[in-house]
Tab-separated table of C-alpha atoms in Angstrom:
chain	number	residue	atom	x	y	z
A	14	UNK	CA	0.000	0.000	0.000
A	15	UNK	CA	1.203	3.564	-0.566
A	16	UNK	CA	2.169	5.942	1.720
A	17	UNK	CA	-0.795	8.085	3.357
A	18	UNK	CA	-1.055	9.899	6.387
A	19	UNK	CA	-1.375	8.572	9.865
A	20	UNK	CA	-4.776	7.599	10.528
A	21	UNK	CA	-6.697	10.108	12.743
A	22	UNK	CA	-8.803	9.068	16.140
A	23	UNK	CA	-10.202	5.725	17.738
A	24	UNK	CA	-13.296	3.738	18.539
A	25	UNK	CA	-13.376	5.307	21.857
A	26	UNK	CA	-13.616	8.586	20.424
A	27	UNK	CA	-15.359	7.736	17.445
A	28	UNK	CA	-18.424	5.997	19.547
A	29	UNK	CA	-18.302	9.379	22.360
A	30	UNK	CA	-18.199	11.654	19.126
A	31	UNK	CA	-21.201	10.129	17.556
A	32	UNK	CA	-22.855	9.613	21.029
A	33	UNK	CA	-22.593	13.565	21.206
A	34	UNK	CA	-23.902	14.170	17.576
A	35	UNK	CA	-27.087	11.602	18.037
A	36	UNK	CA	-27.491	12.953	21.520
A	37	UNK	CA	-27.953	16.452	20.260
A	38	UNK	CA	-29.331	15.829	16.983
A	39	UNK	CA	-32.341	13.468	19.073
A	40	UNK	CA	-33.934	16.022	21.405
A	41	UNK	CA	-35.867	17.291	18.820
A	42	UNK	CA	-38.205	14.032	19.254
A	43	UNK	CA	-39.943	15.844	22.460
A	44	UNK	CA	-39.534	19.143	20.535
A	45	UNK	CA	-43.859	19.285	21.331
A	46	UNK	CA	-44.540	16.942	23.731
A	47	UNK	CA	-44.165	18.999	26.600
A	48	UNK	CA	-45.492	22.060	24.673
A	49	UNK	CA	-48.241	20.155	23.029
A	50	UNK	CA	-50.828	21.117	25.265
A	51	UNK	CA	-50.696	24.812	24.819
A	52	UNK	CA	-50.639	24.443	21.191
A	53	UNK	CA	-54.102	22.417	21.470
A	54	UNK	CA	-54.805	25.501	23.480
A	55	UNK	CA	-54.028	28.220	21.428
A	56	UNK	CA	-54.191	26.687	17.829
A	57	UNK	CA	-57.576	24.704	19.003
A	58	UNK	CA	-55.833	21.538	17.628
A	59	UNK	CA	-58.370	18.005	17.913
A	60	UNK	CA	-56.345	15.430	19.612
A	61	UNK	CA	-55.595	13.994	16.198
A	62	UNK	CA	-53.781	17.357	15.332
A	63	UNK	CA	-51.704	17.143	18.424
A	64	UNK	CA	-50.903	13.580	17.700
A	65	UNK	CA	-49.251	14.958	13.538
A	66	UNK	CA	-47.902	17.571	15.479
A	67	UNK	CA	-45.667	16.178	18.384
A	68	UNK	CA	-44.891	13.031	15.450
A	69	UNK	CA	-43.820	15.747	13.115
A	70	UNK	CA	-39.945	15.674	13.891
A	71	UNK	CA	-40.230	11.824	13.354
A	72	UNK	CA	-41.650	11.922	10.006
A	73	UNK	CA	-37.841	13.629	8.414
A	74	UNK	CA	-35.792	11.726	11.143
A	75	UNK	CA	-37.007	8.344	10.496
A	76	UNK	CA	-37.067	8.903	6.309
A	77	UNK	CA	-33.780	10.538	6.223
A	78	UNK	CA	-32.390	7.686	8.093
A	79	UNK	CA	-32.549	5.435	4.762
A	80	UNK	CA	-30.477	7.771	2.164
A	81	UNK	CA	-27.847	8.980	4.650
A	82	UNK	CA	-27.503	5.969	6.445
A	83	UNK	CA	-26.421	4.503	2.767
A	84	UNK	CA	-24.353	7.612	1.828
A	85	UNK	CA	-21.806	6.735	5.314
A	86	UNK	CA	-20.923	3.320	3.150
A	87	UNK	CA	-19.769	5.634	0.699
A	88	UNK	CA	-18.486	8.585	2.308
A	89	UNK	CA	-18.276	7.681	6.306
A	90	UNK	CA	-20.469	9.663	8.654
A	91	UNK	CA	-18.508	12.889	9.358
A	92	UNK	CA	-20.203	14.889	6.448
A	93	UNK	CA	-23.672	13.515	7.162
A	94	UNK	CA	-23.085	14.086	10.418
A	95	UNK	CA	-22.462	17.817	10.313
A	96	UNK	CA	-25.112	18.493	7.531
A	97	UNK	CA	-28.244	16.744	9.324
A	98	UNK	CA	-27.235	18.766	12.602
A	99	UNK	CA	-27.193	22.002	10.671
A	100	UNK	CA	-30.633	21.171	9.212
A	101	UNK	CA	-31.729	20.482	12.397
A	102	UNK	CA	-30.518	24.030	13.798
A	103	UNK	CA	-31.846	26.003	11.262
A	104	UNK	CA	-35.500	24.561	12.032
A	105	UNK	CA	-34.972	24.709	15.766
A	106	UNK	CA	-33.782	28.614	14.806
A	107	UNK	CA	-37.041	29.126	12.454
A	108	UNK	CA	-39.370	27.540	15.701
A	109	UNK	CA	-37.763	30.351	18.021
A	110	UNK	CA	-38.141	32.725	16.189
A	111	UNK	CA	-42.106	32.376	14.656
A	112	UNK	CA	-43.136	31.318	18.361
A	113	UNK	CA	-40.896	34.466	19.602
A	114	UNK	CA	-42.844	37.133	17.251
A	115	UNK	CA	-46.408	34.999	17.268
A	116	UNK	CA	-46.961	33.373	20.732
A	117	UNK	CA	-49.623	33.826	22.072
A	118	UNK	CA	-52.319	36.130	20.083
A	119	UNK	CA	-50.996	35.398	16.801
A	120	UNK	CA	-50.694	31.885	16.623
A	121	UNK	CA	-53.945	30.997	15.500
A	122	UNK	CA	-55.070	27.853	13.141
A	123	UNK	CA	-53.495	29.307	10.127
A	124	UNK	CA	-50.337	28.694	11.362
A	125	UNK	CA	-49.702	25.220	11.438
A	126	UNK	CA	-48.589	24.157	8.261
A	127	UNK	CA	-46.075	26.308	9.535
A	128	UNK	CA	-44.991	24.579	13.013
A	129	UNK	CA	-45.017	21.549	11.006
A	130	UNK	CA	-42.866	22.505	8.572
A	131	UNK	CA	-40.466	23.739	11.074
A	132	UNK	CA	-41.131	20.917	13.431
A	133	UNK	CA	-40.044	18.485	10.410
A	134	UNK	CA	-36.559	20.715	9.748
A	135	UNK	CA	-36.019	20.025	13.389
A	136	UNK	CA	-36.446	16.528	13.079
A	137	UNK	CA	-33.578	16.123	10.515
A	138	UNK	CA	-31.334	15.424	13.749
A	139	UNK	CA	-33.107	12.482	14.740
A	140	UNK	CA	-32.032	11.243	11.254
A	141	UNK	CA	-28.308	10.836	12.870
A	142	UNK	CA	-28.757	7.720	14.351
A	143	UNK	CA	-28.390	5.700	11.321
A	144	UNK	CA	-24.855	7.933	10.466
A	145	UNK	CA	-23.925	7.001	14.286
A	146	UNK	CA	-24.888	3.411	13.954
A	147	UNK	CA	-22.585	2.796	10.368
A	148	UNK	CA	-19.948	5.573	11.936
A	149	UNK	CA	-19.473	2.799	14.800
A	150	UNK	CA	-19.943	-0.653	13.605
A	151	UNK	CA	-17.250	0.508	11.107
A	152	UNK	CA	-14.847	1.644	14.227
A	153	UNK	CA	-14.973	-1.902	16.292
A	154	UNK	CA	-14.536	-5.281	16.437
A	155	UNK	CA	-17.621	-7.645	15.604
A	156	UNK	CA	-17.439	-9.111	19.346
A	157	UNK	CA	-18.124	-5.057	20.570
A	158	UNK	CA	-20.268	-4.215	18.625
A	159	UNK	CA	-23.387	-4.761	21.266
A	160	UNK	CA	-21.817	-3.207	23.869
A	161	UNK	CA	-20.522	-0.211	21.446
A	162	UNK	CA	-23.884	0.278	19.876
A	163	UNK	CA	-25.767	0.118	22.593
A	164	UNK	CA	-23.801	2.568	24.133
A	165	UNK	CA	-24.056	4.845	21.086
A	166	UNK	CA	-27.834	4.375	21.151
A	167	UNK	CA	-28.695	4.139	24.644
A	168	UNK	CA	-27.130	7.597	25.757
A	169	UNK	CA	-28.350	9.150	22.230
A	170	UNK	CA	-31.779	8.146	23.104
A	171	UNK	CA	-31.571	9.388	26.794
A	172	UNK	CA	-31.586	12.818	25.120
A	173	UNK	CA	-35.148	13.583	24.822
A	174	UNK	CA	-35.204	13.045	28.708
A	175	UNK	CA	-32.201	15.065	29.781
A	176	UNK	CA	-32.944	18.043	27.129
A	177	UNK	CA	-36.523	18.430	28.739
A	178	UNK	CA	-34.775	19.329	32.382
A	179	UNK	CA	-31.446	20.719	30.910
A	180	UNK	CA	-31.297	21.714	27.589
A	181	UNK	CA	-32.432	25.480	27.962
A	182	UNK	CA	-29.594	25.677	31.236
A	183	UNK	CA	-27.069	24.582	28.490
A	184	UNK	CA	-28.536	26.286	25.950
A	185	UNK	CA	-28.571	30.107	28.018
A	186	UNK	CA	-25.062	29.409	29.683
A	187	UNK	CA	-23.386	27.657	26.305
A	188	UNK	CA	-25.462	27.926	23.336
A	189	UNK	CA	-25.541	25.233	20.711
A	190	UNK	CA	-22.326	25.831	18.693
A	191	UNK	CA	-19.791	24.337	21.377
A	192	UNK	CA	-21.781	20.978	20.995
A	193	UNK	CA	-21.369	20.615	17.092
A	194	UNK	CA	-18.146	21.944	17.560
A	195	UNK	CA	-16.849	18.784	19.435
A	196	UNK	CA	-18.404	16.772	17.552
A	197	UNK	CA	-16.271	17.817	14.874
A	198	UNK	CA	-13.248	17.344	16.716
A	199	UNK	CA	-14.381	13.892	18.165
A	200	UNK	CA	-16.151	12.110	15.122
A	201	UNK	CA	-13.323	10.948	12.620
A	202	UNK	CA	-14.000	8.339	10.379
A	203	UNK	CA	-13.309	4.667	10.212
A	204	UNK	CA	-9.759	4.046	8.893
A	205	UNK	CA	-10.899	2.806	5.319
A	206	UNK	CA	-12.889	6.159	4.959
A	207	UNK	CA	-9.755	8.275	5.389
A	208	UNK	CA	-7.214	6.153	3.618
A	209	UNK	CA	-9.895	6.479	0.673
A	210	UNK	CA	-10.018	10.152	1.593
A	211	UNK	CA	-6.555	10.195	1.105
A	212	UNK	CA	-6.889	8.994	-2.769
A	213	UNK	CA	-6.714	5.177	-1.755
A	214	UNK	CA	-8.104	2.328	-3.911
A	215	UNK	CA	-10.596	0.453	-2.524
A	216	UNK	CA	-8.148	-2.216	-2.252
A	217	UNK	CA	-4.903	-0.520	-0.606
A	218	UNK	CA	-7.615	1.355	1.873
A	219	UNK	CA	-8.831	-1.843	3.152
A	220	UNK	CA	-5.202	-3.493	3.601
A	221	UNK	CA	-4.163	-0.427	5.132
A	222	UNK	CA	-7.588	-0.786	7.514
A	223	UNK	CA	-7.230	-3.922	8.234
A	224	UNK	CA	-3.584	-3.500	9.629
A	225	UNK	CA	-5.352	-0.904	12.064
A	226	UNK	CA	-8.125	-3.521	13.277
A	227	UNK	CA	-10.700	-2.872	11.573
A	228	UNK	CA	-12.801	-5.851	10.447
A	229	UNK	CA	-16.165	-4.698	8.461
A	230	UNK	CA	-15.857	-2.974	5.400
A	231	UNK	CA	-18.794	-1.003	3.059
A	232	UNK	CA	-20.309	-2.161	-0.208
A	233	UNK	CA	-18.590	1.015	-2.472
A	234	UNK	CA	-21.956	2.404	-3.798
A	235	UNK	CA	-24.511	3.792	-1.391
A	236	UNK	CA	-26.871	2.348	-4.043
A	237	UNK	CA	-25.746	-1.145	-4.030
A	238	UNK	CA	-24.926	-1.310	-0.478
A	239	UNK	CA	-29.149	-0.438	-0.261
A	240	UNK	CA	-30.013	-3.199	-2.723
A	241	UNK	CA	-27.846	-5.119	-0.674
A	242	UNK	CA	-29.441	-4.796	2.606
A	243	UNK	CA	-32.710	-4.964	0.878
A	244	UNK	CA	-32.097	-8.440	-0.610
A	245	UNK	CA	-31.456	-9.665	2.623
A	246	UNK	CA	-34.737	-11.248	4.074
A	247	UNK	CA	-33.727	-10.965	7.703
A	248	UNK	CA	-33.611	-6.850	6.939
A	249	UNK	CA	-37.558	-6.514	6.786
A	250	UNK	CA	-38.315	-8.749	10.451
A	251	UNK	CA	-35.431	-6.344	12.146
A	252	UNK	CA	-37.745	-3.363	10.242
A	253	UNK	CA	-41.280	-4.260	11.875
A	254	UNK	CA	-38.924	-5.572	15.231
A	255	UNK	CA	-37.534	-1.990	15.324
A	256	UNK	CA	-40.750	-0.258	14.263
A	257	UNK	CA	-42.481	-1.333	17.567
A	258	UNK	CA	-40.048	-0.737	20.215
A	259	UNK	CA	-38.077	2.201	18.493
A	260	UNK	CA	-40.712	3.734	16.415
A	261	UNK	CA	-43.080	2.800	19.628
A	262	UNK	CA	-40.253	4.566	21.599
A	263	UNK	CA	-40.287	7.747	19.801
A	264	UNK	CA	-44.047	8.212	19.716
A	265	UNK	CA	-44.748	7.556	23.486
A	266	UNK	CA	-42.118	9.863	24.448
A	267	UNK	CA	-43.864	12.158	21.896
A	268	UNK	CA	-46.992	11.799	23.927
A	269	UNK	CA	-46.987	10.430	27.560
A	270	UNK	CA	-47.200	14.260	28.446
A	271	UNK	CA	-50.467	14.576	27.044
A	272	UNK	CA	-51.859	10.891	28.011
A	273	UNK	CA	-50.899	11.650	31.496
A	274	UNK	CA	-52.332	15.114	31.132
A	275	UNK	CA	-55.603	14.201	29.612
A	276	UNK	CA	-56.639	10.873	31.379
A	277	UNK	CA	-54.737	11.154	34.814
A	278	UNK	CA	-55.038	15.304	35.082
A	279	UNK	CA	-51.935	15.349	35.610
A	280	UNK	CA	-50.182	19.006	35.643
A	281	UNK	CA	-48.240	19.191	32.886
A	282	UNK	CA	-44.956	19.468	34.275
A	283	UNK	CA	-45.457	16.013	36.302
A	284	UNK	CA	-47.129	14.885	33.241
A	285	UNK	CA	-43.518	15.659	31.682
A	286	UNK	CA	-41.714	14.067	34.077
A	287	UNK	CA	-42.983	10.910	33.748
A	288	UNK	CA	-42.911	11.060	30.160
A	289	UNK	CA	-38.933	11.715	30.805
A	290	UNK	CA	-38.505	9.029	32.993
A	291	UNK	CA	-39.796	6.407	30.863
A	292	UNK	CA	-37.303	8.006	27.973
A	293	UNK	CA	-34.543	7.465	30.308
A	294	UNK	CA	-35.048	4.511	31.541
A	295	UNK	CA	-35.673	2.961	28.347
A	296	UNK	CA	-32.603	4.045	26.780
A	297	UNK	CA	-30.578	3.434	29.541
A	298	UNK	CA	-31.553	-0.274	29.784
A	299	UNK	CA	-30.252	-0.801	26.181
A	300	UNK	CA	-26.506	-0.649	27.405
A	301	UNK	CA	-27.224	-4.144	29.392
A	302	UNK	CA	-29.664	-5.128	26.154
A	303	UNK	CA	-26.560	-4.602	24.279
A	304	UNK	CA	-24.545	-6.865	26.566
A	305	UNK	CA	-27.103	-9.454	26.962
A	306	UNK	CA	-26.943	-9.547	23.171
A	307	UNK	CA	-23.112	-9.919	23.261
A	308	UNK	CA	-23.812	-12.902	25.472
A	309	UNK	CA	-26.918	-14.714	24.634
A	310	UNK	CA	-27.483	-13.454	20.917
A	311	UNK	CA	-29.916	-10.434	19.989
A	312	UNK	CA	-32.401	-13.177	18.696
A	313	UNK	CA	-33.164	-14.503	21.787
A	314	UNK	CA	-33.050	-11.047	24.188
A	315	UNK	CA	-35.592	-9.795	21.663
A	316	UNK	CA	-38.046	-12.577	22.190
A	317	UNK	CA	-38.087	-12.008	25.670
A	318	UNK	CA	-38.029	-8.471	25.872
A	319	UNK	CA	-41.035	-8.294	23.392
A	320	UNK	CA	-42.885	-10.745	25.902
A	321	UNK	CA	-42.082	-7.587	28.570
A	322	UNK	CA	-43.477	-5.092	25.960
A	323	UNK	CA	-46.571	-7.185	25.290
A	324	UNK	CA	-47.334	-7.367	29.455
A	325	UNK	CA	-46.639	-3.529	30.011
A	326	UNK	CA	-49.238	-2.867	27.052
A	327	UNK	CA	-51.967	-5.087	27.758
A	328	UNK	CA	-51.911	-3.771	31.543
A	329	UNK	CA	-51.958	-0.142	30.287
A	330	UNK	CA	-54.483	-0.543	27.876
A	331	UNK	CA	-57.187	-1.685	30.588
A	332	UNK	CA	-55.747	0.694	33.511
A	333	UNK	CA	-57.686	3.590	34.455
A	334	UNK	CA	-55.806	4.692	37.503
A	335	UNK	CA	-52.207	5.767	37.874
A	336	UNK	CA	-51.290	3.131	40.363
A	337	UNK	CA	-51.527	-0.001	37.343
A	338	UNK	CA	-50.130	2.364	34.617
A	339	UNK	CA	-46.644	3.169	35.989
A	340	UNK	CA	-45.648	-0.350	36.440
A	341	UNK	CA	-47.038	-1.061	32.611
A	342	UNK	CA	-45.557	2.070	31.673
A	343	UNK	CA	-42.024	0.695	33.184
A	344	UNK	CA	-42.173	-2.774	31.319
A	345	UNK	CA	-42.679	-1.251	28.179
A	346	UNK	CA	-40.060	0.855	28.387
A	347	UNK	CA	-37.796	-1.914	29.913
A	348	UNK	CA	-39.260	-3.983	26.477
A	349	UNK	CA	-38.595	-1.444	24.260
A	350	UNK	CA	-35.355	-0.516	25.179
A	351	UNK	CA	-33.824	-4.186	25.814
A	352	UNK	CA	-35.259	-5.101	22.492
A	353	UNK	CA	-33.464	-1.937	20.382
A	354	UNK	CA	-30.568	-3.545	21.608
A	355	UNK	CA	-31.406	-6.983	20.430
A	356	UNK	CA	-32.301	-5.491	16.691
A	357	UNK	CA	-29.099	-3.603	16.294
A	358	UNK	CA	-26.528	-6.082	17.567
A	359	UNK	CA	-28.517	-8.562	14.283
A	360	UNK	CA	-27.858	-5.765	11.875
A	361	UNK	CA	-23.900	-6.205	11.356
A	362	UNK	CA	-24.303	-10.148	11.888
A	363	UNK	CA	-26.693	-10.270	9.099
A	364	UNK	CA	-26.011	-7.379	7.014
A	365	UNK	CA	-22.025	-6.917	7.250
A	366	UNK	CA	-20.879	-5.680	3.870
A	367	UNK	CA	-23.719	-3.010	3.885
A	368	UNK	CA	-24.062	-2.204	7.827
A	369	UNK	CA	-24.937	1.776	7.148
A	370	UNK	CA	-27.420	0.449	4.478
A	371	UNK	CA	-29.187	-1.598	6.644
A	372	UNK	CA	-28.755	0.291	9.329
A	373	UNK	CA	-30.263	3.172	7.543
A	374	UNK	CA	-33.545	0.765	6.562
A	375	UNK	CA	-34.101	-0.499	9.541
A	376	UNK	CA	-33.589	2.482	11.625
A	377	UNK	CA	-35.575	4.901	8.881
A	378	UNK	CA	-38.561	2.539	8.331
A	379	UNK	CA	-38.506	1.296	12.104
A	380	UNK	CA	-38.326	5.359	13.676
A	381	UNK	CA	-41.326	6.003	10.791
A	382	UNK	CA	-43.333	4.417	13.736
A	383	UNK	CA	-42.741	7.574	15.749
A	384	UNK	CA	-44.781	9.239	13.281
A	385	UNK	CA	-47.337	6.736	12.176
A	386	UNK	CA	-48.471	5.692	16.014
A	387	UNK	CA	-49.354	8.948	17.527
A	388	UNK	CA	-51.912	9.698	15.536
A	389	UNK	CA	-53.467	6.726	15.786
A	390	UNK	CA	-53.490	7.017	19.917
A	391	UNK	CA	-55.050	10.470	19.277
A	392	UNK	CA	-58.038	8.542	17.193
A	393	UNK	CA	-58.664	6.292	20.134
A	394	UNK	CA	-59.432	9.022	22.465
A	395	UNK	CA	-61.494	11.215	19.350
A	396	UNK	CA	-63.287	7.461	19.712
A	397	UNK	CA	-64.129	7.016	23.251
A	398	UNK	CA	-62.851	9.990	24.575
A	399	UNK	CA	-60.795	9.949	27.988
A	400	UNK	CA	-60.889	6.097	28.401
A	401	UNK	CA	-59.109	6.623	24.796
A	402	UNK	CA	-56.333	7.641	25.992
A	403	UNK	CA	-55.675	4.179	27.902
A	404	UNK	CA	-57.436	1.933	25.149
A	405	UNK	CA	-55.098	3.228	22.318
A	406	UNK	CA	-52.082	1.225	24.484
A	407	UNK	CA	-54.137	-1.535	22.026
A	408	UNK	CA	-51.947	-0.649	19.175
A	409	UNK	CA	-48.372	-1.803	21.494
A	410	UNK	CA	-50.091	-5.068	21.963
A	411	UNK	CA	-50.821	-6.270	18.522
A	412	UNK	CA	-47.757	-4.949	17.538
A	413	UNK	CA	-46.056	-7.329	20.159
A	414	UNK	CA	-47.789	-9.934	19.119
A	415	UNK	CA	-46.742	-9.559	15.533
A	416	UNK	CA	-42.959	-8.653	16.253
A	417	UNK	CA	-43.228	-11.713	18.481
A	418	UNK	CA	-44.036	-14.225	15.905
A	419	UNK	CA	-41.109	-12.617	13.650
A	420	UNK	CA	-38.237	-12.794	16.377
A	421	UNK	CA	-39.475	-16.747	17.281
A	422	UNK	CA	-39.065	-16.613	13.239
A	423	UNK	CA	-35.557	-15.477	13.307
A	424	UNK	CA	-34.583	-17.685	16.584
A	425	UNK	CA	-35.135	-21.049	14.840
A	426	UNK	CA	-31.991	-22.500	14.026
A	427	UNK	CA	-32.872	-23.713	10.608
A	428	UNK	CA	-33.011	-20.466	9.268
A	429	UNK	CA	-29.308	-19.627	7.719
A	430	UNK	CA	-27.916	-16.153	7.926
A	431	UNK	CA	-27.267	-14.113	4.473
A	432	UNK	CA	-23.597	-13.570	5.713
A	433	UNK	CA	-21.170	-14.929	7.984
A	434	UNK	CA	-20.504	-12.633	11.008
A	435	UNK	CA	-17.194	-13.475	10.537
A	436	UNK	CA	-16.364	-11.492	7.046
A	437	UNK	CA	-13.240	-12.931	4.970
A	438	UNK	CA	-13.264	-9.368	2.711
């Protein structure tokens, strides 16, 4: 191989540099949730209304998940790193800024195309998780990469929780620039993406890569890599698996605030706590889902953490009273999270030669559940009104049931994997 320059960083920093981008990039999934009641107020929104509005962010951060998840295969995740976050500031900027010159007496009806719009700019950040997710499978060894990504994703996802209490302290005392700043200084490519930066071939930059560490290597076209990851039949269980508990993630921590606020009569700052709590604790619990995948295999951990998800709904569907809905509340989110886990430590064993590509599938089409569910739990309680808010918990439990029947599907040992984990490229 020819001479190029010293490769730059290291997983560690790597996974803490994409940690930071996700983490910041996320908090734009309870961008309304908190807020979502005084828009209803205000805007005189139906509850199907507030369910588009707090799923808006979702809608651009789960779709934008499948075209720059492909493009780190191609390029690594530095670039699509920096230009999802500066979407993402630019509609947080635009939000300010129309709520700062039309809040209250101006913000009637006509206005919100408009907080959509905005709300959907915002959401480009969430779209960093499948950059992160390539970004770091690229970094480590195939025996880390549970534990890596799950501490990628875990932290990343404890964002919407954490922003609610401290994100406008860090905002007044910092501002926003010093956190995409170190993410630039933090979140170097994989060692194949800058030896190919460097005018490699494809060839010399994976010799050179390899003598680093590094073990997985991308398809060279974002296209192919997608065709790739598509072709592989165990890509579309991992979509519906991560659909329910991400997706499902994403849209109750979207609305808990107003479930708790409309059924319990809750004030809406306790209403926000819990809705932060269950963020938290479902995202932490993926760092031990991503261990107990390491040590057990994610196709087992997912069948039993969906069995935990499919409890946790069926007892929050029928509960009326806060007393049976925080312990449902607390399995789901203990489901959820374990399960996220689960579905990402599958992706590189089944999908190695494309792992942004499927990553970016998986992740996109699984996070579109952020946007497709809320509304859906707002058309149970237009239905039957304030019971509605508990009955629309019906939509976790059939899709538990259904994600259920695929993991069992991907468990039996009959079924052969597309590709090895161990790669020979």
């Amino acid at each position: 191989m020819p001479s190029y320059k010293p490769a730059k960083g290291s997983p560690n920093a790597a996974l803490w540099g994409a940690t930071l981008g996700f983490f910041i990039g996320f908090g734009a999934v309870s961008l309304f949730g908190p807020t979502a009641a005084a828009f209803k107020t205000v805007m005189h929104l139906t509850p199907s209304m507030m369910g588009i509005l707090v799923a808006i962010p979702m809608l651009t951060g789960s779709l934008l998940r499948i075209p720059f998840g492909a493009w780190v295969d191609r390029e690594g995740g530095t670039r699509p790193f920096i230009i999802l976050l500066s979407l993402a500031l630019l509609g947080l900027l635009g939000l300010y800024t129309v709520l700062l010159t039309l809040y209250p007496d101006r913000l009637g009806p006509a206005a919100y195309p408009l907080i959509l719009f905005l709300g959907a700019l915002a959401g480009c950040g969430i779209a960093t998780f499948s950059v992160g997710i390539g970004q770091v499978a690229y970094w480590f060894p195939i025996q880390q990469q549970g534990r890596a990504l799950a501490i990628f994703a875990g932290l990343g996802n404890a964002s919407p929780a954490l922003s609610t209490v401290f994100l406008p302290w860090v905002t007044n005392r910092w501002g926003l620039s010093p956190a995409y700043l170190a993410y630039i200084r933090l979140g170097h490519n994989a060692w194949h993406f800058q030896f190919r930066h460097q005018g490699a071939s494809v060839v010399d930059a994976t010799q050179g890569a390899k003598t680093e560490g590094e073990e997985l290597f991308p398809h060279d076209s974002a296209i192919e890599g997608l065709k790739l990851a598509a072709r592989t039949w165990q890509t579309w269980p991992l979509v519906l698996l991560y659909f329910t508990t991400f997706g499902g993630f994403l849209a109750l921590t979207a609305w808990l605030p107003t479930y708790g606020h409309e059924l319990f009569h809750l004030p809406l700052g306790t209403a926000t706590l819990i809705a932060a709590g269950f963020a938290l604790f479902s995202s932490l619990i993926r760092i031990p889902g991503g261990i107990w995948s390491d040590r057990w295999g994610g196709e087992p951990v997912a069948v039993i953490s969906l069995f935990c998800l499919l409890l946790g709904a069926a007892i929050t569907s029928f509960s009326d009273t806060l007393f049976l809905s925080i312990p449902g509340l607390l399995l789901i989110a203990a489901g959820m999270g374990v399960n996220n886990a689960a579905v990402f430590k599958m992706v590189p064993q089944y999908v190695g030669k494309a792992v942004g590509s499927a990553a970016g599938w998986v992740g996109g089409l699984g996070a579109f559940g952020g946007f497709a569910v809320p509304p859906l739990l707002g058309w149970f309680a237009e239905r039957w009104g304030t019971i509605g808010y508990a009955r629309g918990f019906l939509v976790y439990v059939v899709l538990a049931i259904a994600s259920l029947g695929l993991a069992a599907w991907l468990h039996f040992p009959e079924q052969k994997r597309t590709f090895s984990v161990k790669t020979s490229s």
